[in-house]
XYZ file of C-alpha atoms in Angstrom:
442
model
C -70.416 -185.606 282.460
C -70.850 -182.015 281.740
C -73.155 -180.729 279.161
C -70.691 -180.242 276.433
C -69.486 -183.674 276.820
C -73.389 -184.937 276.774
C -73.897 -182.917 273.673
C -71.048 -184.635 271.879
C -72.435 -188.004 272.841
C -75.748 -187.085 271.504
C -74.338 -186.191 268.392
C -72.208 -189.472 267.930
C -75.406 -191.682 268.802
C -77.386 -189.533 266.170
C -75.181 -188.696 263.241
C -76.463 -186.553 260.298
C -78.561 -188.250 257.676
C -78.669 -186.942 254.305
C -81.298 -187.674 251.574
C -80.680 -186.473 247.905
C -83.910 -186.965 245.821
C -83.964 -186.245 242.094
C -87.444 -186.921 241.478
C -89.250 -184.822 244.277
C -89.047 -181.724 242.001
C -89.373 -181.210 238.603
C -86.687 -178.469 238.083
C -84.271 -179.214 241.061
C -82.411 -181.563 243.151
C -83.708 -181.890 246.787
C -81.597 -182.382 249.673
C -82.959 -183.206 252.996
C -80.743 -182.949 256.007
C -81.718 -184.600 259.689
C -79.253 -183.936 262.727
C -78.807 -182.999 266.006
C -78.888 -179.246 266.102
C -76.196 -177.107 267.220
C -75.301 -173.493 266.885
C -73.830 -173.018 263.497
C -75.274 -176.243 262.052
C -77.165 -174.444 259.571
C -74.273 -172.632 258.410
C -72.065 -175.624 257.907
C -74.937 -177.058 255.772
C -75.370 -174.106 253.807
C -71.340 -173.552 253.514
C -71.029 -177.348 251.912
C -73.536 -176.348 249.167
C -72.076 -172.794 248.418
C -68.660 -174.175 248.141
C -69.860 -176.757 245.463
C -71.172 -173.676 243.648
C -74.707 -175.119 243.897
C -77.696 -172.399 243.705
C -80.106 -172.606 246.405
C -83.453 -171.834 245.018
C -85.505 -172.716 247.717
C -85.230 -173.611 251.221
C -87.365 -174.674 254.483
C -85.566 -174.583 257.774
C -86.884 -176.133 261.149
C -84.876 -176.756 264.206
C -86.934 -176.719 267.337
C -86.507 -179.064 269.910
C -82.712 -179.745 269.458
C -83.341 -181.509 266.184
C -82.345 -179.940 262.685
C -84.814 -180.939 259.712
C -84.076 -178.625 256.359
C -84.794 -179.183 252.863
C -82.865 -177.529 250.180
C -84.130 -177.165 246.561
C -80.710 -176.621 244.479
C -79.393 -176.429 241.004
C -76.072 -176.129 239.327
C -74.754 -172.835 237.848
C -76.301 -173.839 234.458
C -79.893 -173.990 236.197
C -79.971 -178.019 236.028
C -80.294 -180.434 238.442
C -77.153 -182.450 239.759
C -77.053 -185.865 237.990
C -73.481 -186.566 238.506
C -73.516 -189.426 241.093
C -69.927 -188.775 241.937
C -70.927 -185.129 242.938
C -74.080 -186.175 244.594
C -71.907 -188.524 246.776
C -69.570 -186.066 247.494
C -72.209 -183.648 248.874
C -73.850 -186.223 251.069
C -70.245 -187.047 252.650
C -69.436 -183.382 253.153
C -72.526 -182.755 254.955
C -72.813 -186.048 256.963
C -69.188 -185.089 258.037
C -69.754 -181.372 258.537
C -73.188 -180.973 260.022
C -73.463 -180.780 263.776
C -69.544 -180.374 264.301
C -69.587 -176.456 263.787
C -66.095 -174.841 264.516
C -66.604 -171.421 266.511
C -64.865 -168.416 264.546
C -61.398 -167.358 265.575
C -61.141 -163.652 266.063
C -58.654 -162.933 268.647
C -55.560 -163.674 266.943
C -53.349 -160.953 265.106
C -50.691 -161.554 262.682
C -49.252 -163.425 259.522
C -50.111 -167.294 259.381
C -47.929 -169.647 257.691
C -49.159 -173.037 256.736
C -47.513 -175.786 255.097
C -48.440 -174.656 251.443
C -48.595 -171.012 251.809
C -48.629 -168.049 254.116
C -52.224 -166.458 254.903
C -52.424 -162.576 255.374
C -55.638 -160.832 256.194
C -55.811 -157.200 255.906
C -58.435 -154.544 256.676
C -58.571 -150.826 256.209
C -59.873 -147.455 254.368
C -60.617 -148.384 250.915
C -59.028 -145.865 248.048
C -58.119 -145.996 244.503
C -54.858 -148.229 243.874
C -54.905 -149.950 247.135
C -54.661 -153.449 245.766
C -51.957 -152.249 243.413
C -49.749 -150.959 246.208
C -50.414 -154.161 248.464
C -49.313 -156.236 245.587
C -46.428 -154.088 244.561
C -45.102 -154.539 248.404
C -45.398 -158.495 248.115
C -43.643 -158.513 244.856
C -40.731 -156.171 246.345
C -40.709 -158.905 249.136
C -40.196 -161.892 246.721
C -43.768 -163.001 247.578
C -46.238 -164.684 244.970
C -49.874 -164.254 245.451
C -51.403 -167.551 244.671
C -54.788 -167.108 246.017
C -56.606 -164.003 247.279
C -60.225 -162.438 247.811
C -60.895 -158.645 248.484
C -64.077 -157.072 249.165
C -65.028 -153.306 249.373
C -67.961 -151.662 251.122
C -68.984 -148.291 252.618
C -65.219 -146.770 252.465
C -63.859 -149.786 253.969
C -61.507 -152.504 252.500
C -60.896 -156.365 253.532
C -58.677 -159.095 251.847
C -57.446 -162.408 252.281
C -54.340 -163.270 250.711
C -52.224 -166.699 250.228
C -48.385 -166.054 249.306
C -45.507 -168.339 248.906
C -41.749 -167.734 248.648
C -40.816 -167.058 245.015
C -37.684 -169.181 245.393
C -39.224 -172.260 247.222
C -43.064 -171.943 246.080
C -43.990 -172.810 250.074
C -45.002 -171.171 252.830
C -42.567 -168.300 254.615
C -41.994 -169.342 257.745
C -39.059 -166.822 258.732
C -40.227 -164.838 261.925
C -38.241 -161.716 260.979
C -39.343 -161.792 257.241
C -43.055 -162.141 258.406
C -42.485 -159.208 260.725
C -41.009 -157.251 257.797
C -44.088 -158.148 255.342
C -46.577 -157.413 258.355
C -44.847 -153.893 258.963
C -44.839 -152.832 255.399
C -48.308 -153.999 254.346
C -49.587 -152.275 257.512
C -47.648 -149.076 256.590
C -49.502 -149.249 253.084
C -53.050 -150.003 254.325
C -52.985 -147.116 257.252
C -52.181 -144.489 254.423
C -54.755 -141.881 254.414
C -56.907 -144.138 256.936
C -58.029 -140.962 258.776
C -59.518 -141.553 262.068
C -59.965 -145.054 261.741
C -56.296 -145.836 261.118
C -56.182 -148.061 264.372
C -58.694 -150.397 262.680
C -56.227 -151.438 260.276
C -55.055 -155.040 261.374
C -53.601 -158.156 260.185
C -55.324 -161.369 261.543
C -54.999 -165.007 260.893
C -57.305 -167.892 261.170
C -58.391 -171.313 259.990
C -61.968 -170.221 259.398
C -63.330 -170.412 255.786
C -62.002 -167.578 253.839
C -65.160 -166.094 252.930
C -66.614 -166.286 256.273
C -63.390 -164.392 257.542
C -64.050 -161.600 255.080
C -67.604 -161.099 256.760
C -65.717 -161.423 260.319
C -63.186 -158.830 259.076
C -65.591 -156.381 257.845
C -68.139 -156.869 260.794
C -65.235 -156.060 263.142
C -64.365 -153.167 261.181
C -67.806 -151.860 261.450
C -68.272 -151.205 257.724
C -72.282 -151.458 258.396
C -71.947 -148.004 260.209
C -72.828 -144.659 258.521
C -74.052 -146.153 255.299
C -75.994 -143.093 253.544
C -78.705 -144.237 251.148
C -82.140 -142.834 250.027
C -84.921 -144.391 251.885
C -86.305 -144.886 248.500
C -83.267 -146.238 246.614
C -84.147 -149.098 244.549
C -80.455 -150.494 244.896
C -81.135 -150.728 248.610
C -82.111 -154.178 250.024
C -84.999 -154.500 252.182
C -84.559 -155.860 255.844
C -87.373 -155.978 258.234
C -87.588 -157.205 261.912
C -90.892 -157.889 263.915
C -91.278 -159.899 267.118
C -93.755 -162.566 267.914
C -94.593 -162.084 271.660
C -91.678 -163.415 273.506
C -91.079 -166.351 270.968
C -89.025 -165.207 268.146
C -87.929 -162.220 266.059
C -88.832 -162.646 262.660
C -86.304 -161.189 260.032
C -87.323 -160.807 256.477
C -85.210 -159.796 253.687
C -85.919 -159.035 250.182
C -83.005 -158.150 247.608
C -81.808 -158.824 244.177
C -80.883 -162.537 243.822
C -77.237 -163.222 243.253
C -74.652 -166.220 243.878
C -74.092 -167.120 247.699
C -76.812 -164.711 248.727
C -78.210 -167.503 251.556
C -74.630 -168.018 252.751
C -73.977 -164.444 253.420
C -77.095 -163.974 255.256
C -76.567 -166.965 257.436
C -72.920 -166.520 258.197
C -73.708 -162.914 259.529
C -76.619 -163.988 261.667
C -74.505 -166.944 263.133
C -71.280 -164.827 264.119
C -73.740 -162.440 265.595
C -74.845 -165.144 267.792
C -78.315 -165.804 266.512
C -79.870 -169.040 266.021
C -82.346 -169.622 263.143
C -85.113 -171.921 264.518
C -87.424 -171.613 261.310
C -86.909 -170.235 257.983
C -87.656 -170.180 254.336
C -85.828 -169.164 251.161
C -87.335 -168.583 247.745
C -85.121 -167.003 245.080
C -86.301 -165.783 241.456
C -84.483 -163.762 238.920
C -86.068 -160.544 239.898
C -86.443 -160.927 243.808
C -84.736 -163.024 246.565
C -86.901 -163.659 249.574
C -85.497 -164.816 252.721
C -87.413 -165.228 256.170
C -86.102 -166.310 259.279
C -87.427 -167.025 262.970
C -84.438 -166.179 265.301
C -83.449 -165.768 268.985
C -80.120 -165.027 270.435
C -77.956 -167.722 271.797
C -79.227 -166.860 275.115
C -82.705 -167.935 274.165
C -84.273 -164.330 273.697
C -85.640 -162.492 270.802
C -84.328 -159.102 269.752
C -86.049 -156.625 272.441
C -84.253 -153.234 272.083
C -84.741 -151.065 269.245
C -80.776 -150.372 269.109
C -80.151 -153.863 268.722
C -82.844 -154.340 265.963
C -81.346 -151.260 264.002
C -77.729 -152.963 264.363
C -78.935 -156.379 263.119
C -80.598 -154.519 260.076
C -77.551 -152.624 259.475
C -75.421 -155.660 259.574
C -77.668 -157.980 257.216
C -77.813 -155.066 254.662
C -74.155 -155.076 254.836
C -73.663 -158.678 254.390
C -76.241 -158.529 251.357
C -73.939 -155.641 249.686
C -70.544 -156.678 250.434
C -70.349 -159.552 247.564
C -72.598 -157.487 245.485
C -71.100 -157.529 241.818
C -71.110 -153.687 241.089
C -68.971 -152.783 238.337
C -67.837 -154.103 235.143
C -66.710 -157.669 235.436
C -63.277 -158.593 233.803
C -61.739 -161.881 233.839
C -58.148 -162.677 233.342
C -56.654 -165.916 231.915
C -52.788 -166.246 231.822
C -49.855 -168.034 232.253
C -48.942 -167.289 236.261
C -45.912 -165.546 237.025
C -44.034 -163.627 240.060
C -45.492 -160.038 239.941
C -48.472 -160.762 237.645
C -50.977 -159.389 239.848
C -48.812 -156.313 240.552
C -48.419 -155.617 236.934
C -52.234 -155.916 236.391
C -53.627 -153.993 238.951
C -50.910 -151.192 238.172
C -52.269 -150.788 234.395
C -55.990 -150.769 235.950
C -54.516 -148.059 238.509
C -52.700 -145.920 235.610
C -56.045 -145.991 233.638
C -58.004 -144.907 236.601
C -59.908 -147.803 237.276
C -60.721 -148.616 240.941
C -61.272 -152.342 241.966
C -64.237 -152.934 244.248
C -64.146 -156.609 244.493
C -61.513 -159.244 243.271
C -61.069 -163.156 243.361
C -57.570 -164.383 242.646
C -56.611 -167.972 241.983
C -53.915 -170.064 240.386
C -53.823 -173.636 239.474
C -51.225 -175.728 237.739
C -49.286 -172.626 236.303
C -52.659 -170.800 235.009
C -53.808 -167.525 236.907
C -57.761 -166.936 236.516
C -58.561 -163.824 238.426
C -61.910 -161.794 238.303
C -62.033 -158.229 238.921
C -65.245 -155.752 239.266
C -63.916 -152.250 238.412
C -65.514 -148.690 238.203
C -63.942 -145.526 237.587
C -62.372 -143.450 240.236
C -65.691 -141.890 240.835
C -67.741 -145.031 241.212
C -69.111 -144.640 237.883
C -69.279 -147.152 234.800
C -66.119 -147.547 232.925
C -65.850 -146.429 229.509
C -65.689 -148.807 226.757
C -62.679 -147.045 225.067
C -60.628 -147.204 228.335
C -61.477 -150.889 228.667
C -60.298 -151.835 225.355
C -57.249 -149.728 225.713
C -56.291 -151.778 228.704
C -56.999 -154.865 227.053
C -54.545 -154.161 224.405
C -51.955 -153.383 226.999
C -52.285 -156.749 228.986
C -53.679 -158.768 226.064
C -56.804 -159.055 224.288
C -56.910 -162.910 224.662
C -56.018 -162.670 228.343
C -58.489 -159.981 229.314
C -62.307 -160.655 228.745
C -65.060 -158.642 229.602
C -68.264 -160.840 230.876
C -71.168 -160.386 229.187
C -73.340 -159.066 232.092
C -74.638 -155.404 233.024
C -72.171 -152.904 234.211
C -73.608 -152.581 237.724
C -75.591 -155.090 239.413
C -78.832 -153.630 241.378
C -79.081 -154.936 244.854
C -82.683 -154.532 245.697
C -85.940 -154.220 243.953
C -87.958 -150.901 243.073
C -91.551 -152.724 243.664
C -93.019 -152.794 247.031
C -94.110 -156.465 248.057
C -97.578 -157.111 248.527
C -96.586 -159.770 251.288
C -96.305 -158.894 254.902
C -93.359 -159.500 257.376
C -95.077 -162.452 258.699
C -95.231 -164.127 254.962
C -95.006 -167.416 254.598
C -94.398 -169.036 257.817
C -96.741 -167.090 260.291
C -99.654 -169.392 259.407
C -97.575 -172.588 259.112
C -94.268 -172.589 261.230
C -95.971 -173.684 264.620
C -97.711 -176.592 263.191
C -95.942 -179.928 263.491
C -94.246 -180.936 260.042
C -92.522 -184.184 259.241
C -89.683 -184.247 256.544
C -92.307 -185.859 254.445
C -94.810 -182.730 254.348
C -91.759 -180.878 253.575
C -91.138 -182.913 250.606
C -94.898 -182.714 249.278
C -94.472 -178.891 249.579
C -91.532 -178.627 247.561
C -92.762 -181.165 244.933
C -95.600 -178.714 244.258
C -93.927 -175.528 244.573
């Protein structure tokens, strides 16, 4: 029996155990997870919680000795405990079925991938005003209907995962000649004005989680390179690294809290082939604090200054990619062929730039969210927004009651050191009960 088969046998003999407790904390639901540890287990658990739109307020992570023992303190989007028993049962089943069965990322394939329900298209290239408008116009001309999509931009780069169907059949596009035409025409759009990095504009396909794929696409496109910021900028997330002798590299992150922040960080560490052995997460309205003790999968901490700088850059990028910069606009309308093309063309004609977008359709209804700025990256004037709402329909396009631009970092220096919470505690043996007691008094 080889090592891989032995590891699978151990996991079958020790399936994940999940305990959900609504009494251990006054203000959150506590989820305790025990399982055999494997690279990616933490990501799988965090992904389940993120996909359920749960907010991780606190987390305590320990996975030394081949065993994964984590505690998560979570609330719903309204700040309440999760009380619905069906939701609690679903969370437990999802984690117990996923934890310990990590599927590695698929990075090597390039193309347009049809499934039974839709055709998945992945794009990467240089960002510019009107890019999404041009892409959606090409898809409309090719008789493709966009059913779901997510678009991110960061540091002059853009990435998108788009699911399309055939207009006439409402199913996936499978004709190889037509797929080749779609790929060629979209590549032409994405390559336009891409400059010296035009060769990095690609299509790729994968069954990997969509948001994880977006991180992978932008990482492969090196969006973390060449970011210019003032060192004292209040909008900059703070990421520091420190080695503890030859055991671990301690990664400490401080930033403005936002949805899915923990997932974005854990996803990036996992895809960079780093293993989290210990850690803690604490999120507050003003600041989110994350501290992880990591090693590379080869068992070593980060030893070179060049790799330390690369990890810092990649984690900063992971925190920033999904930041809700810009004015948030929400579209609710009857879905139809060409709707996305028409909406994005209206934005472009009014000199708006889309910095991030989430497109979804369900039961004939389109519900899309756009984060927009003007072409210079500044906040949009209210008179322009109102003019656009008049064109599209005031009842269809709404402005979310949030700040025009979110701040990623914090303007005040922390009084804690990078060793923070874990240095004095992490090497002491802890039982699951001690984790629970710590949470109940936090």
